[in-house]
Tab-separated table of C-alpha atoms in Angstrom:
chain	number	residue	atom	x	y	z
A	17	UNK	CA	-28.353	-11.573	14.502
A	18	UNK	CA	-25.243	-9.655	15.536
A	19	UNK	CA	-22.788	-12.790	13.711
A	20	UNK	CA	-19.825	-10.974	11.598
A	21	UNK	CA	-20.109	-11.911	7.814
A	22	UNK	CA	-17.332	-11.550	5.045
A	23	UNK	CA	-18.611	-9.942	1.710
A	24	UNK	CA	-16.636	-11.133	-0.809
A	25	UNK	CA	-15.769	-9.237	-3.653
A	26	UNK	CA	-14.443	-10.348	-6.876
A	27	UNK	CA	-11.643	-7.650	-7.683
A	28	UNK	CA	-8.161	-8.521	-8.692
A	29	UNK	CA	-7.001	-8.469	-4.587
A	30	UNK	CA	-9.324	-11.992	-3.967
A	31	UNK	CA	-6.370	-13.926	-5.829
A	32	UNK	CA	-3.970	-13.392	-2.683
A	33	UNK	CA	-6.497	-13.215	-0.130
A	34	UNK	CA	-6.689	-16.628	1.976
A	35	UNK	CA	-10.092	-17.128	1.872
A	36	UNK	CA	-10.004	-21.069	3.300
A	37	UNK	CA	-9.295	-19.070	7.077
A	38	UNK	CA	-12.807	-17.664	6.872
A	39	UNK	CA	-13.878	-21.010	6.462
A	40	UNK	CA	-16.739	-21.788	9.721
A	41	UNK	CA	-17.727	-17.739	9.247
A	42	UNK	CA	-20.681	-16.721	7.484
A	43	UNK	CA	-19.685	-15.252	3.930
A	44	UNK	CA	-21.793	-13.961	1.318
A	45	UNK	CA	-20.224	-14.901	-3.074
A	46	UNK	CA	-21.072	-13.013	-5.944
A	47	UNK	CA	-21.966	-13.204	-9.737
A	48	UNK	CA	-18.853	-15.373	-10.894
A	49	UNK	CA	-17.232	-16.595	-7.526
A	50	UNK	CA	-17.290	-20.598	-8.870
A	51	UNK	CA	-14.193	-19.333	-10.906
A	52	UNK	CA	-12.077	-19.384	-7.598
A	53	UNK	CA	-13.426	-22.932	-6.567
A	54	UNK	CA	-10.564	-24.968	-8.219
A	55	UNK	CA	-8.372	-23.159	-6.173
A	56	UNK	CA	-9.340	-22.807	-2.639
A	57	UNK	CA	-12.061	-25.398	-0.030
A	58	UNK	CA	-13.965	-22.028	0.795
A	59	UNK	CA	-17.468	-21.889	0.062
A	60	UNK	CA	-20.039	-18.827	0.141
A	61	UNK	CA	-22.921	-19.861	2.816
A	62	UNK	CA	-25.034	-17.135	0.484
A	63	UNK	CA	-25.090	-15.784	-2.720
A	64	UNK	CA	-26.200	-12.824	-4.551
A	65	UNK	CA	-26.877	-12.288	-8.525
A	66	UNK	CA	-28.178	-9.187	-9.549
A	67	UNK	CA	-25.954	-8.750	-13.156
A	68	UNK	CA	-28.029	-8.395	-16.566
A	69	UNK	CA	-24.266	-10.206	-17.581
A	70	UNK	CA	-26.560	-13.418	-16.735
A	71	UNK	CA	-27.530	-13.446	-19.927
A	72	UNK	CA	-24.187	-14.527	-21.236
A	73	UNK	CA	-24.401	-17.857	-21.116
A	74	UNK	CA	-20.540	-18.074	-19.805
A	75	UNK	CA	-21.880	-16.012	-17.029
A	76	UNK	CA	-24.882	-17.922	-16.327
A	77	UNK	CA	-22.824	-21.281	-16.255
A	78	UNK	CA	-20.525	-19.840	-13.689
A	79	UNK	CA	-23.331	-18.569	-12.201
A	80	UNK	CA	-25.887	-21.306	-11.946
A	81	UNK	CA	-22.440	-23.364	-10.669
A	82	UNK	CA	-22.830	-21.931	-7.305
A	83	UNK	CA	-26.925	-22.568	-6.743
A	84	UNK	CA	-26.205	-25.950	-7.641
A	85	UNK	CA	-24.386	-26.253	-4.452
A	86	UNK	CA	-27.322	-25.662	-2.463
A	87	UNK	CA	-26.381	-22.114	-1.521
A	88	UNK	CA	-28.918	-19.988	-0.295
A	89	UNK	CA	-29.186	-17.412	-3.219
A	90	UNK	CA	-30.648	-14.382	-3.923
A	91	UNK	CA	-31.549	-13.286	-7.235
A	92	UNK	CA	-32.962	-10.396	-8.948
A	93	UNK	CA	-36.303	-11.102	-9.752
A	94	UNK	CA	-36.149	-9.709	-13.866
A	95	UNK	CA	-33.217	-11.896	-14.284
A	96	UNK	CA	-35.666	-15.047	-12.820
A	97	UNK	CA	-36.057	-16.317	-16.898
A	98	UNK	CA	-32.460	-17.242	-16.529
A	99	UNK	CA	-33.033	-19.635	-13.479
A	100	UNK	CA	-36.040	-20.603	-13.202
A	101	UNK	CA	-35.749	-23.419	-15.601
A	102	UNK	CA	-33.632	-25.130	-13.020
A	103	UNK	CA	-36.234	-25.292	-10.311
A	104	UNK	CA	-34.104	-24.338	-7.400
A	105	UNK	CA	-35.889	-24.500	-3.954
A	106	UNK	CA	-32.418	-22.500	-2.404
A	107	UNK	CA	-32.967	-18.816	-4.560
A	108	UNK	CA	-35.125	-16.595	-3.599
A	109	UNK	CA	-35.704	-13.304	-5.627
A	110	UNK	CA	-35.620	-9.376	-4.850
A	111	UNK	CA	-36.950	-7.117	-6.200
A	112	UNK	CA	-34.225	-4.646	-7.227
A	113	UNK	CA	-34.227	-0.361	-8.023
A	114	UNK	CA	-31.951	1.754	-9.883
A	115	UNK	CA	-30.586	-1.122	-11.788
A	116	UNK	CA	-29.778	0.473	-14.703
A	117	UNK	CA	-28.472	3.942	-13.511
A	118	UNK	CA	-25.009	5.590	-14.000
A	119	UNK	CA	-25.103	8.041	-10.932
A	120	UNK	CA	-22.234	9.909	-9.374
A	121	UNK	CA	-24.101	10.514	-6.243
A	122	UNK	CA	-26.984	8.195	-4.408
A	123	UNK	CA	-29.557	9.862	-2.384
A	124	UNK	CA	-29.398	8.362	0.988
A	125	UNK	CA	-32.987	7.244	0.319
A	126	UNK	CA	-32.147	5.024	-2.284
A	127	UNK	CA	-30.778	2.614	0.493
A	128	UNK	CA	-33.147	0.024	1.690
A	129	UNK	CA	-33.776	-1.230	4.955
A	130	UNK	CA	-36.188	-4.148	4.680
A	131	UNK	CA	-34.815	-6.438	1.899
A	132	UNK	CA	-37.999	-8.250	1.965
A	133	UNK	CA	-39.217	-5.251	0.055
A	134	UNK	CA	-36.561	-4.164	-2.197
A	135	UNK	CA	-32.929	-3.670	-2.603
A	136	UNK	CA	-30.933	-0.723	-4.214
A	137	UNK	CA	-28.647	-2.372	-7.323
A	138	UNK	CA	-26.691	-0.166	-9.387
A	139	UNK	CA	-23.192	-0.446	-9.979
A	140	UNK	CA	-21.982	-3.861	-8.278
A	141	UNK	CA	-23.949	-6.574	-7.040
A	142	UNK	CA	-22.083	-6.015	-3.586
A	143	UNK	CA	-24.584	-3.132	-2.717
A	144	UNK	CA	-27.282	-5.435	-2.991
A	145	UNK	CA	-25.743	-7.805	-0.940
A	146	UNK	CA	-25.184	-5.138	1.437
A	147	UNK	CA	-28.668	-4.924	2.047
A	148	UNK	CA	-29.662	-8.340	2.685
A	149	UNK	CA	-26.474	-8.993	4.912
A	150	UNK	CA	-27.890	-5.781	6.823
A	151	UNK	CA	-31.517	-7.357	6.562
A	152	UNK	CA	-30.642	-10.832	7.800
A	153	UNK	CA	-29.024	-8.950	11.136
A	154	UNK	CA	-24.942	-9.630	10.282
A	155	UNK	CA	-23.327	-7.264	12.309
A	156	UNK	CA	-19.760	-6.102	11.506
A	157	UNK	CA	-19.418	-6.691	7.961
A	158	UNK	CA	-16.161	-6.518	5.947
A	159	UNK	CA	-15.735	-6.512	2.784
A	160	UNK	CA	-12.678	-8.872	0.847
A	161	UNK	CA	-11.976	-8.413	-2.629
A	162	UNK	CA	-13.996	-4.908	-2.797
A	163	UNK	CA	-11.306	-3.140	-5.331
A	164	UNK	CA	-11.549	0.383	-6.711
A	165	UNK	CA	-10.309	1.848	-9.436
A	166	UNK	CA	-11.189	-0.183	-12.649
A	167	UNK	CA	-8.907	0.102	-15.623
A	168	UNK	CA	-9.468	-1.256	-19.243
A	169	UNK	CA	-8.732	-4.560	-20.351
A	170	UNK	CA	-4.794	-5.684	-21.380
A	171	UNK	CA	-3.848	-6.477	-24.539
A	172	UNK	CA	-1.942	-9.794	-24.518
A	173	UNK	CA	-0.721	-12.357	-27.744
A	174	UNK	CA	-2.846	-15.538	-27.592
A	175	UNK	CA	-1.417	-18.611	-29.971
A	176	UNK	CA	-0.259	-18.067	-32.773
A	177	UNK	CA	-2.382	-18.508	-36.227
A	178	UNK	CA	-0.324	-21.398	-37.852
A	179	UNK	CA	-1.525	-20.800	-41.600
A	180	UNK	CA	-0.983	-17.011	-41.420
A	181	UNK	CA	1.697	-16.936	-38.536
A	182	UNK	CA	0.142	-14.267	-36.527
A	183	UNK	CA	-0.781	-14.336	-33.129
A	184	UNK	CA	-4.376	-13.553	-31.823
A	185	UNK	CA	-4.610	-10.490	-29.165
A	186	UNK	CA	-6.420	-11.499	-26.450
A	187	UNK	CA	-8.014	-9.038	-23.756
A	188	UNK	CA	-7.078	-9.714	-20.271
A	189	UNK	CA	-9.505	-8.581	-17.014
A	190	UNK	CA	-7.312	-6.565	-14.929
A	191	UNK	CA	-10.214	-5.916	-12.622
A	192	UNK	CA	-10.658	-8.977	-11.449
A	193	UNK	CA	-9.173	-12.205	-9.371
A	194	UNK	CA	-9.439	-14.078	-12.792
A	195	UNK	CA	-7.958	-12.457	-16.286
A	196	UNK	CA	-11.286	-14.104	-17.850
A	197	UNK	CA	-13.551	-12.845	-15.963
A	198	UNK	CA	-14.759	-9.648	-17.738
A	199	UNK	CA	-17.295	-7.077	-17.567
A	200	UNK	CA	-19.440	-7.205	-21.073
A	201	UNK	CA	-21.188	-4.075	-21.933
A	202	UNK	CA	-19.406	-1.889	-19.200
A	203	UNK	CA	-16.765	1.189	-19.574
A	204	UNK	CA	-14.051	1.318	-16.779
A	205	UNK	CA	-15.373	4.841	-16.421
A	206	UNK	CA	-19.332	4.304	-15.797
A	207	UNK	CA	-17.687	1.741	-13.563
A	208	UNK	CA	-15.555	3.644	-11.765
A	209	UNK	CA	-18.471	6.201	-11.102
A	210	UNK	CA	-21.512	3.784	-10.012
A	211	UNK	CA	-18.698	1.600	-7.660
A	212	UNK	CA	-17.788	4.791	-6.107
A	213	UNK	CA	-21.210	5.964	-5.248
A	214	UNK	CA	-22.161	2.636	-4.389
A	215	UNK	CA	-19.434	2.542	-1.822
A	216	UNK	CA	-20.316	5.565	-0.302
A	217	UNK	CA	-23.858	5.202	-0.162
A	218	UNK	CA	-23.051	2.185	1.879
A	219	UNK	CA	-20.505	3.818	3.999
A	220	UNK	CA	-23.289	6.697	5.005
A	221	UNK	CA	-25.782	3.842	5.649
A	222	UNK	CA	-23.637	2.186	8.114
A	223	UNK	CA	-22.662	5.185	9.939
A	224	UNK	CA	-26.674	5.380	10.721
C-alpha cells in the first residue's frame, strides 16, 4: 500500500530507457517484455497478459518466458487455454470487459475499481494493468515505455534470394523497443484511437 510502481510499456522509447536503475522498485511487464531480457538484469516483479496475440505461438513463447520465472502474473481468463497446460501456481486470471472494442471515448464507468471483480481491457494491456496496480494499493505510478502515436510497419531488404537474386522485404515494428515485435491483426489507426482513449480514461481515473 502507498509503494511507487513503474508500468512498463513496450513502445519504441523502452530501448533507451535504463531500466536496471529501477531495479529493488516494484514494476509491473507486459505481453512480450522477455524480448528485452538479453539486454538488461531488470526483471518485472508482476506481469500482465490480456492480448488475443497469445494465440501466436511466437507470442505465447515470449509470453509464457516470463511466468516461467515465477512472476506473479495476471492473465485474462478467455485466453486461460493458452496457459493452463503449463500448470502455473504464479498466474492468476481476470476477468476482463470491452476487450474487443474500438472506442474513441470510454465512459468513466468502464474503469474498475476492485480488480478482484473485473478489469477494463481494450486497446493495450497497460489499462488493465492499471487497474490491478491501483487494486493492489501502488501509489504514484509512472508509466516507462507508454508511446503514442503508432505508425505502420517499415519496409526494409532482408537477404538476398541467391537463385533469383532478389532480396526479401521485410516489415520492421516501428512501434516498439524491438523491430520484431509486431502487432498481428491491428491497424495503426484502431490503435491510435483505443491507446488514446485508454490513456485518458486512466488519466480521469487518477484525478478521482
Amino acid at each position: 500500500k502507498n509503494k511507487p510502481v513503474f508500468m512498463i510499456g513496450n513502445g519504441p522509447s523502452l530501448s533507451e530507457t535504463p531500466l536496471d536503475q529501477i531495479k529493488g522498485m516494484y514494476s509491473f511487464g507486459l505481453n512480450r517484455i522477455s524480448l528485452i531480457y538479453d539486454k538488461v538484469k531488470w526483471r518485472p516483479d508482476f506481469f500482465v497478459c490480456t492480448t488475443l496475440n497469445i494465440a501466436h505461438e511466437e507470442w505465447r513463447r515470449d509470453i509464457i518466458n516470463t511466468m516461467l520465472l515465477g512472476t506473479p502474473s495476471y492473465v485474462w481468463d478467455q485466453l486461460g487455454k493458452y496457459v493452463e497446460q503449463y500448470h502455473f501456481k504464479n498466474v492468476a486470471y481476470i476477468n476482463c470487459t470491452h476487450g474487443r472494442e474500438v472506442v474513441n471515448y470510454a465512459p468513466d464507468e468502464w474503469w474498475s475499481y476492485d480488480a478482484s471483480q473485473r478489469v477494463c481491457k481494450f486497446g493495450t494491456s497497460m489499462l488493465a494493468a492499471l487497474q490491478v496496480a491501483v487494486y493492489m494499493g501502488f501509489n504514484p505510478i509512472y508509466l516507462l515505455g507508454c508511446d503514442l502515436g503508432f505508425k505502420p510497419p517499415i519496409q526494409v531488404n532482408g537477404s538476398s534470394n541467391i537463385i533469383h537474386g532478389a532480396s526479401q522485404q521485410i516489415q520492421k515494428d516501428p512501434n516498439h523497443f524491438a523491430g520484431n515485435y509486431g502487432t498481428p491483426g491491428c491497424t495503426p489507426d484502431v490503435l491510435n484511437t483505443n491507446m488514446l482513449a485508454a490513456h485518458e480514461l486512466a488519466y480521469k481515473a487518477a484525478e478521482k
